[in-house]
PDB file of C-alpha atoms in Angstrom:
ATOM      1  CA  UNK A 485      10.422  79.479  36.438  1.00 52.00           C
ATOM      2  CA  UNK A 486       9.601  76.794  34.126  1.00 55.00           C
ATOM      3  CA  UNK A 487      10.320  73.054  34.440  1.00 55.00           C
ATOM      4  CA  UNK A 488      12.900  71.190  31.836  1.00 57.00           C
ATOM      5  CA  UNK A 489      11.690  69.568  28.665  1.00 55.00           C
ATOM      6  CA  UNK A 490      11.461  66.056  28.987  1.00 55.00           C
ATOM      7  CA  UNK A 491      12.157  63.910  26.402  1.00 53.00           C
ATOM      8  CA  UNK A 492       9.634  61.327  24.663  1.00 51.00           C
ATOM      9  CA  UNK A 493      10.392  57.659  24.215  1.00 50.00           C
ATOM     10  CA  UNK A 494      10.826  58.566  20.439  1.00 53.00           C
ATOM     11  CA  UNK A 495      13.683  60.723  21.711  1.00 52.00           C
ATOM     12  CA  UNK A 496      12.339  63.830  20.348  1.00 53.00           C
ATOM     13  CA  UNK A 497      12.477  66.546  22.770  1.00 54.00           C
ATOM     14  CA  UNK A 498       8.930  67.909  22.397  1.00 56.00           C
ATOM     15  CA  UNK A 499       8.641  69.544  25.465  1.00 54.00           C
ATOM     16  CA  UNK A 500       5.135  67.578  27.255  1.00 54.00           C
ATOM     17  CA  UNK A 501       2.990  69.534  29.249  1.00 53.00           C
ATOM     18  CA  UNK A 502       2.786  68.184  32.772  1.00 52.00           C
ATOM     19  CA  UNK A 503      -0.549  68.964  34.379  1.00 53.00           C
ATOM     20  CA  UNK A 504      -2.257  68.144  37.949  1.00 51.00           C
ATOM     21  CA  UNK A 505      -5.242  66.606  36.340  1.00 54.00           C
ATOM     22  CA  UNK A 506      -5.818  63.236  36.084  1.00 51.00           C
ATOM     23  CA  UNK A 507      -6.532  62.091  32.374  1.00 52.00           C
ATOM     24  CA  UNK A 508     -10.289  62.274  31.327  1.00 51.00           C
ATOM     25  CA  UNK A 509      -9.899  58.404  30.459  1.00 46.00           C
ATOM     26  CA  UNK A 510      -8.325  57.581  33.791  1.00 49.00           C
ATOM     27  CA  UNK A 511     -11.643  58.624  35.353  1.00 50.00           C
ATOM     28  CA  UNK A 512     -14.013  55.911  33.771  1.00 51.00           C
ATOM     29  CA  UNK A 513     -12.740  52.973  33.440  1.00 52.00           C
ATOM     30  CA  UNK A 514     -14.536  51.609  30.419  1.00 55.00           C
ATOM     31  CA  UNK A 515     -13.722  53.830  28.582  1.00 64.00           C
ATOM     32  CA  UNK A 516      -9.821  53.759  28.625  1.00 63.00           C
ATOM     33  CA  UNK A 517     -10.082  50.348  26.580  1.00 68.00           C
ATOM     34  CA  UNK A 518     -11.551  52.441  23.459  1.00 74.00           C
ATOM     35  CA  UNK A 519      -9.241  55.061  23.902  1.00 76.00           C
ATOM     36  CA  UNK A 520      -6.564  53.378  21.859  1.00 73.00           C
ATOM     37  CA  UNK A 521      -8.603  53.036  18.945  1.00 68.00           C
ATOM     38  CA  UNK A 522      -9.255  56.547  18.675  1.00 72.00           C
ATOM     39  CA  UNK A 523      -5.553  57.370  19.030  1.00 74.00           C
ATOM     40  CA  UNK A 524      -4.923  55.526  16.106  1.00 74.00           C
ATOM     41  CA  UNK A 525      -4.504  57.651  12.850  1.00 76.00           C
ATOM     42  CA  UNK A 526      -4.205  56.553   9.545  1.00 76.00           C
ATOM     43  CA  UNK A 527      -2.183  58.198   6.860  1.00 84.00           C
ATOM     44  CA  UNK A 528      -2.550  57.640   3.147  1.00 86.00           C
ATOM     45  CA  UNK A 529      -0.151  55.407   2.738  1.00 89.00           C
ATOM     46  CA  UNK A 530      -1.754  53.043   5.278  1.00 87.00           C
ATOM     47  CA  UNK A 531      -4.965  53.472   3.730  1.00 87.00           C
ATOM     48  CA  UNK A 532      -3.553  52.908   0.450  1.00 90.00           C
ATOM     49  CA  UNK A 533      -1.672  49.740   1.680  1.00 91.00           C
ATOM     50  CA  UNK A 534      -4.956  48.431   2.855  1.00 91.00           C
ATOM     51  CA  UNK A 535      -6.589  48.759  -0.233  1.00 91.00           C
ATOM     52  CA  UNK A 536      -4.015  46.962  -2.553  1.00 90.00           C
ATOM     53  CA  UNK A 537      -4.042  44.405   0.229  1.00 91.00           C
ATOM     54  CA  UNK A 538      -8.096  43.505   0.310  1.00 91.00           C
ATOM     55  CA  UNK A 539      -7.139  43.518  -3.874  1.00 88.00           C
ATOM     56  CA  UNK A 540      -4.446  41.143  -3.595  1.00 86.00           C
ATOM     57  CA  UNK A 541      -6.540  38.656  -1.721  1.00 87.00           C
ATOM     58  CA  UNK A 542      -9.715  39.127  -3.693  1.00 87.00           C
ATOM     59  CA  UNK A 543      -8.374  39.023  -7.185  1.00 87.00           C
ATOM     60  CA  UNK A 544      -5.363  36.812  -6.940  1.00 84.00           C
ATOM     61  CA  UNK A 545      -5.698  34.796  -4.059  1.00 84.00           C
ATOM     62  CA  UNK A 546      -7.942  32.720  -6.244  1.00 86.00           C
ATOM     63  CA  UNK A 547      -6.172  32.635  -9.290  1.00 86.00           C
ATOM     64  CA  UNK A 548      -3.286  31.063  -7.004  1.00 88.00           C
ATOM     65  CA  UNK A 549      -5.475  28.467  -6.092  1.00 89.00           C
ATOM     66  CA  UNK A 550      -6.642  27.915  -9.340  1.00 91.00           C
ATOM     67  CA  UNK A 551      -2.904  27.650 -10.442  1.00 92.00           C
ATOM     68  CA  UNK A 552      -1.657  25.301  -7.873  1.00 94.00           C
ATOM     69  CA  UNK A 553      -4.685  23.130  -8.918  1.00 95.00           C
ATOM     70  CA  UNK A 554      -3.752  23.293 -12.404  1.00 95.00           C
ATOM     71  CA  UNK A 555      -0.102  22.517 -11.759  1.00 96.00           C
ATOM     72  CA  UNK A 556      -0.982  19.171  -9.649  1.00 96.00           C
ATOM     73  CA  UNK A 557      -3.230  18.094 -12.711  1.00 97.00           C
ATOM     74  CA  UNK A 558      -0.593  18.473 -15.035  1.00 97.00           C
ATOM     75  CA  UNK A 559       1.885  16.832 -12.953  1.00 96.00           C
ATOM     76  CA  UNK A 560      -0.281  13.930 -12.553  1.00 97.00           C
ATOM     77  CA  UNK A 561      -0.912  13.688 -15.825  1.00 97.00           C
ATOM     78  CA  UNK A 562       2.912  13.739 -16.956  1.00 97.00           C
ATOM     79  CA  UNK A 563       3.148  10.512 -14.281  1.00 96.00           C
ATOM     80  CA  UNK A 564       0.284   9.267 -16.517  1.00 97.00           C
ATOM     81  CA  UNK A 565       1.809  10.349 -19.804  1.00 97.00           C
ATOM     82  CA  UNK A 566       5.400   8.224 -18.415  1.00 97.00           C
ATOM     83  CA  UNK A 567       3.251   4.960 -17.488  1.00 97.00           C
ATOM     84  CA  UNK A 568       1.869   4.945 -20.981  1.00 97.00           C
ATOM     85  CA  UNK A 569       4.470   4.872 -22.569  1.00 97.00           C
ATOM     86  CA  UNK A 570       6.611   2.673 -20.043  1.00 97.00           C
ATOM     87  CA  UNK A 571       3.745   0.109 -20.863  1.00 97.00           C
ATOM     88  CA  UNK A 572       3.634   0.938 -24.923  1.00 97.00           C
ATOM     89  CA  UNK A 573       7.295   0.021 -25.594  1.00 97.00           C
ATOM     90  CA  UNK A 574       7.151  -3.432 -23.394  1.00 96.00           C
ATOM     91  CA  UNK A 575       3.856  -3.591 -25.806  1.00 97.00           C
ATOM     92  CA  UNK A 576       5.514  -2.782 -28.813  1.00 96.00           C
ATOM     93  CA  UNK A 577       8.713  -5.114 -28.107  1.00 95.00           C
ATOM     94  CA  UNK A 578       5.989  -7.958 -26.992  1.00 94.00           C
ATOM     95  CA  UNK A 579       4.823  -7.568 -30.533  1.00 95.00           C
ATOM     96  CA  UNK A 580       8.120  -7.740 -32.340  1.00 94.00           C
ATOM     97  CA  UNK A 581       8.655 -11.007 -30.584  1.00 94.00           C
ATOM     98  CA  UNK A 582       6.052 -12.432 -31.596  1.00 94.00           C
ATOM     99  CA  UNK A 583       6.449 -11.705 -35.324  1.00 94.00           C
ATOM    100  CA  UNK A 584       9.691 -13.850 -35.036  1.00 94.00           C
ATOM    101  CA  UNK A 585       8.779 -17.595 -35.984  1.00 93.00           C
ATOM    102  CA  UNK A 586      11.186 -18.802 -33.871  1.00 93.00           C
ATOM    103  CA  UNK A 587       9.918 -17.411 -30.822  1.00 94.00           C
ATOM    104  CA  UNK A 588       6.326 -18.863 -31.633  1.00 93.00           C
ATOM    105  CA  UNK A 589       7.700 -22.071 -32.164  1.00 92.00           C
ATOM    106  CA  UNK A 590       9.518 -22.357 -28.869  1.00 92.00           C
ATOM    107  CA  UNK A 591       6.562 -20.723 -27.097  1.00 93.00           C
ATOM    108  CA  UNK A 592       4.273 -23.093 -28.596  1.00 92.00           C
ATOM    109  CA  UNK A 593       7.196 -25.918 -27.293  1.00 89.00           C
ATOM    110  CA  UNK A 594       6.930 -24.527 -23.548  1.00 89.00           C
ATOM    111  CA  UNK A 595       3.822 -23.663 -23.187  1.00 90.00           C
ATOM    112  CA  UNK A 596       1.549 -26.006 -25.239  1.00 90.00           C
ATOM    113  CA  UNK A 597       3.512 -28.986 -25.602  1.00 87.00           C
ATOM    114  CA  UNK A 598       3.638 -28.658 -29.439  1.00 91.00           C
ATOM    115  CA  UNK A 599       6.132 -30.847 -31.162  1.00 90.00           C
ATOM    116  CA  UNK A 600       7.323 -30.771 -35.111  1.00 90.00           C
ATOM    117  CA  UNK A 601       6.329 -33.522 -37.075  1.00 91.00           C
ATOM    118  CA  UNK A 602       8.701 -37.189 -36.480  1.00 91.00           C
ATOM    119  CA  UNK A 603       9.676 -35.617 -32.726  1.00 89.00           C
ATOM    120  CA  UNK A 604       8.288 -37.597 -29.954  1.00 88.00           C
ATOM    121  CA  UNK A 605       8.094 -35.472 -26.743  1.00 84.00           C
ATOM    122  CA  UNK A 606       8.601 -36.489 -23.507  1.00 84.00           C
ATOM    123  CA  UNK A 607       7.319 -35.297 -20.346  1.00 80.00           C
ATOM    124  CA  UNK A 608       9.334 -35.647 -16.810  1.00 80.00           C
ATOM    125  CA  UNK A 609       7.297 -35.064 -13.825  1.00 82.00           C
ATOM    126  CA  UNK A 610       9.242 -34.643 -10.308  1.00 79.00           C
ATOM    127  CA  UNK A 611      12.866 -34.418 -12.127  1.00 75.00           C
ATOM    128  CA  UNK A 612      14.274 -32.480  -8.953  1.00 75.00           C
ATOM    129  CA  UNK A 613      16.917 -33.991  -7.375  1.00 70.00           C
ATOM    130  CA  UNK A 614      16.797 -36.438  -4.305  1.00 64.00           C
ATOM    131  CA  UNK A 615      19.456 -34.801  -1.879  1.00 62.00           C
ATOM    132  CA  UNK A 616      17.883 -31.458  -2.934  1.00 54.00           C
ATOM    133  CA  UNK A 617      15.463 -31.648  -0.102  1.00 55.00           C
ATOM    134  CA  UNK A 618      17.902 -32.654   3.008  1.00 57.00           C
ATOM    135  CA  UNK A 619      18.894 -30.273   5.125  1.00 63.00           C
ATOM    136  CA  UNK A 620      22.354 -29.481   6.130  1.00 69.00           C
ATOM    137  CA  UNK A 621      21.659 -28.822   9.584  1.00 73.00           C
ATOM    138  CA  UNK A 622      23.953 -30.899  12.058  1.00 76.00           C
ATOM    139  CA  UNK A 623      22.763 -33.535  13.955  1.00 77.00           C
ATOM    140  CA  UNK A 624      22.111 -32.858  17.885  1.00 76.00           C
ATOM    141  CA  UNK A 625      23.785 -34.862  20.556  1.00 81.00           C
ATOM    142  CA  UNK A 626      21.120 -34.295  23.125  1.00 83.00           C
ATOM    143  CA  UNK A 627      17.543 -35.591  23.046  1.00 81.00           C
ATOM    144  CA  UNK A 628      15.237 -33.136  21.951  1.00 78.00           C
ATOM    145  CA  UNK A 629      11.045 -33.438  21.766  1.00 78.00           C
ATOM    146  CA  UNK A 630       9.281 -32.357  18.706  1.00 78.00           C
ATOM    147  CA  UNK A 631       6.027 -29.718  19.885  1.00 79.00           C
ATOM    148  CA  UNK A 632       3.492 -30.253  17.055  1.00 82.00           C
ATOM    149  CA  UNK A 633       0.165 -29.377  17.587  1.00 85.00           C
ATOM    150  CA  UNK A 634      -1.483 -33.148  17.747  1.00 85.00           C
ATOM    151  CA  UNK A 635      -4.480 -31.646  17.937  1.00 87.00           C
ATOM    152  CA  UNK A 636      -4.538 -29.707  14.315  1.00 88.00           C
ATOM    153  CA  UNK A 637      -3.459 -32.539  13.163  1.00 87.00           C
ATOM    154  CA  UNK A 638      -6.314 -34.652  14.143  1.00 87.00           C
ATOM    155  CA  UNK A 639      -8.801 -31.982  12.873  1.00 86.00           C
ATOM    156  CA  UNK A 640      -6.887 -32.016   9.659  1.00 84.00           C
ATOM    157  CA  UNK A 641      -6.840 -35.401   9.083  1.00 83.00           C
ATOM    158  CA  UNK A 642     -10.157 -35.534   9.892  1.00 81.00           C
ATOM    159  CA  UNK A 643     -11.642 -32.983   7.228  1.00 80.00           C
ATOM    160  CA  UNK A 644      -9.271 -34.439   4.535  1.00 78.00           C
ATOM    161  CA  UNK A 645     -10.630 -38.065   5.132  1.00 75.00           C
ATOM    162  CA  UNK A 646     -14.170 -36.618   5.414  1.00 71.00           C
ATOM    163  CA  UNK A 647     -14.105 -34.272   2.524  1.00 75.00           C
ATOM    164  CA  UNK A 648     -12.244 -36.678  -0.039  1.00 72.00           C
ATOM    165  CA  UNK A 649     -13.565 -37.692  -3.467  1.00 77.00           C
ATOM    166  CA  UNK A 650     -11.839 -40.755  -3.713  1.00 76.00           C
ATOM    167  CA  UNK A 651     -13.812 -43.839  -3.549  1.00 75.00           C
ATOM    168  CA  UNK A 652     -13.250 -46.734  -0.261  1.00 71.00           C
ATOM    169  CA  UNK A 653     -11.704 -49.383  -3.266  1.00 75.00           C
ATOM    170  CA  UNK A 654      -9.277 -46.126  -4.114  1.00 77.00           C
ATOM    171  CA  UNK A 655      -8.321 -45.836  -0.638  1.00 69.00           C
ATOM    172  CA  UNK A 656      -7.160 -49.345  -0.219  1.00 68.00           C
ATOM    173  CA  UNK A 657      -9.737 -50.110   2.206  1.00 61.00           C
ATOM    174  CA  UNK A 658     -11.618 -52.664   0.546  1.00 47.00           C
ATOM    175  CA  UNK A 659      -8.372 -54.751   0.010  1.00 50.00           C
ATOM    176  CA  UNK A 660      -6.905 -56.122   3.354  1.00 53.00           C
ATOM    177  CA  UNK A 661      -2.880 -56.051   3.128  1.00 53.00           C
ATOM    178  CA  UNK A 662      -1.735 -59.668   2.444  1.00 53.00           C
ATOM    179  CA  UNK A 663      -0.849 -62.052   5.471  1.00 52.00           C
ATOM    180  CA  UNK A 664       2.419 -63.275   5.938  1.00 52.00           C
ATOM    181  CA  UNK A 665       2.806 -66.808   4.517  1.00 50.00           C
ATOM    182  CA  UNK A 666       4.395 -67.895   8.084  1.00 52.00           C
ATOM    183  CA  UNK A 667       1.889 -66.993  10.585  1.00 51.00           C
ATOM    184  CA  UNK A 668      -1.256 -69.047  10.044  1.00 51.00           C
ATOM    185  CA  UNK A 669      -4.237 -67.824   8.808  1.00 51.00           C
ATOM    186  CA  UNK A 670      -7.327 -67.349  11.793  1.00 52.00           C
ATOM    187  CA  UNK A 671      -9.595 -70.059  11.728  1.00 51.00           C
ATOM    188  CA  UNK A 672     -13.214 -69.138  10.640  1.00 51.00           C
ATOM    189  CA  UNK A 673     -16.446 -70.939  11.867  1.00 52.00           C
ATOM    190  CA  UNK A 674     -18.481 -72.762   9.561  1.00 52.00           C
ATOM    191  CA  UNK A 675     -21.516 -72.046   9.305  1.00 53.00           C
ATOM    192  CA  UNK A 676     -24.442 -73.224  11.654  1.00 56.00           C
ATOM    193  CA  UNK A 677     -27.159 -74.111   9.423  1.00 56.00           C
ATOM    194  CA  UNK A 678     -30.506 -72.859  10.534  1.00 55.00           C
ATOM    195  CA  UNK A 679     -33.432 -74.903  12.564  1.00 56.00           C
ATOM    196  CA  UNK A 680     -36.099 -76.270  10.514  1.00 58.00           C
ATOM    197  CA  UNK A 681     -39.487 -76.707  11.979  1.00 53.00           C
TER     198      UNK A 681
END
């Protein structure tokens, strides 16, 4: 009697041939790890596949690259291209204002301090407003100390007195400040005249 037909994992029902023997690869082990390589079997579509694969990356793998490289120049240069002209028509309007006479005449007014003849031209220097520097901050209640940094302040002084171009009669400190008229002058000694011999 014979045995049923089992079924592969396919689901075919090939019947498979059951025998006592251990597989030939089973019996050295080094060689079961090459086994599965020569199992493999390639049909003509596979090789085909292959082929038009190893074509696809040899032929227009670098005509892609080529192409992506040529796309990012030509985007650059359309940002290019944009900035040009951006900076042509501010150009261009800069040079319609200028052909106005009335613009040159009140640029040459601002900037250069030109006048028309008979106009007499005035300049105001510190025209800003005295209560434009308070502050508006209210005033405290409680005592509070002011941290400053004395010692900054020393050094500053310092290399500002040191490196200054002014002159001592500039600085005021060849002219004493004048004495009050009520307190008395300090006497000075005369004089001693020196020993003759």
């Amino acid at each position: 009697m014979r045995p049923p037909a089992k079924t592969s994992a396919t689901g075919s029902s090939r019947p498979v041939h059951v025998t006592g023997r251990a597989p030939a690869g089973a019996a050295a082990g080094g060689s079961a790890s090459t086994n599965w390589l020569r199992s493999i079997r390639f049909s003509g579509f596979t090789v085909l596949m292959l082929i038009v694969l190893v074509l696809f990356v040899v032929i227009v793998a670098p005509g892609a690259r080529v192409f992506i490289e040529q796309r990012q120049q030509i985007a650059d240069l359309q940002n290019n291209l944009q900035s040009a002209q951006t900076q042509n028509s501010t150009l261009t309007a800069q040079v319609a204002r200028w052909s106005d006479p009335a613009y040159i005449r009140a640029e040459a007014r601002e900037r250069l301090y030109f006048v028309m003849p008979g106009e007499t031209s005035f300049l105001v220097l510190n025209d800003t407003a005295p209560n434009a520097t308070g502050s508006s901050a209210p005033v405290s209640t409680s005592i509070q100390s002011t941290r400053s940094n004395w010692m900054a302040a020393l050094f500053a002084s310092g290399m500002t007195a040191g490196l200054s171009n002014q002159t001592p009669d500039q600085l005021g400190a060849a002219t004493p400040a004048p004495a009050d008229p009520a307190t008395p002058a300090p006497a000075t000694p005369a004089p001693t005249p020196a020993p003759t011999q």
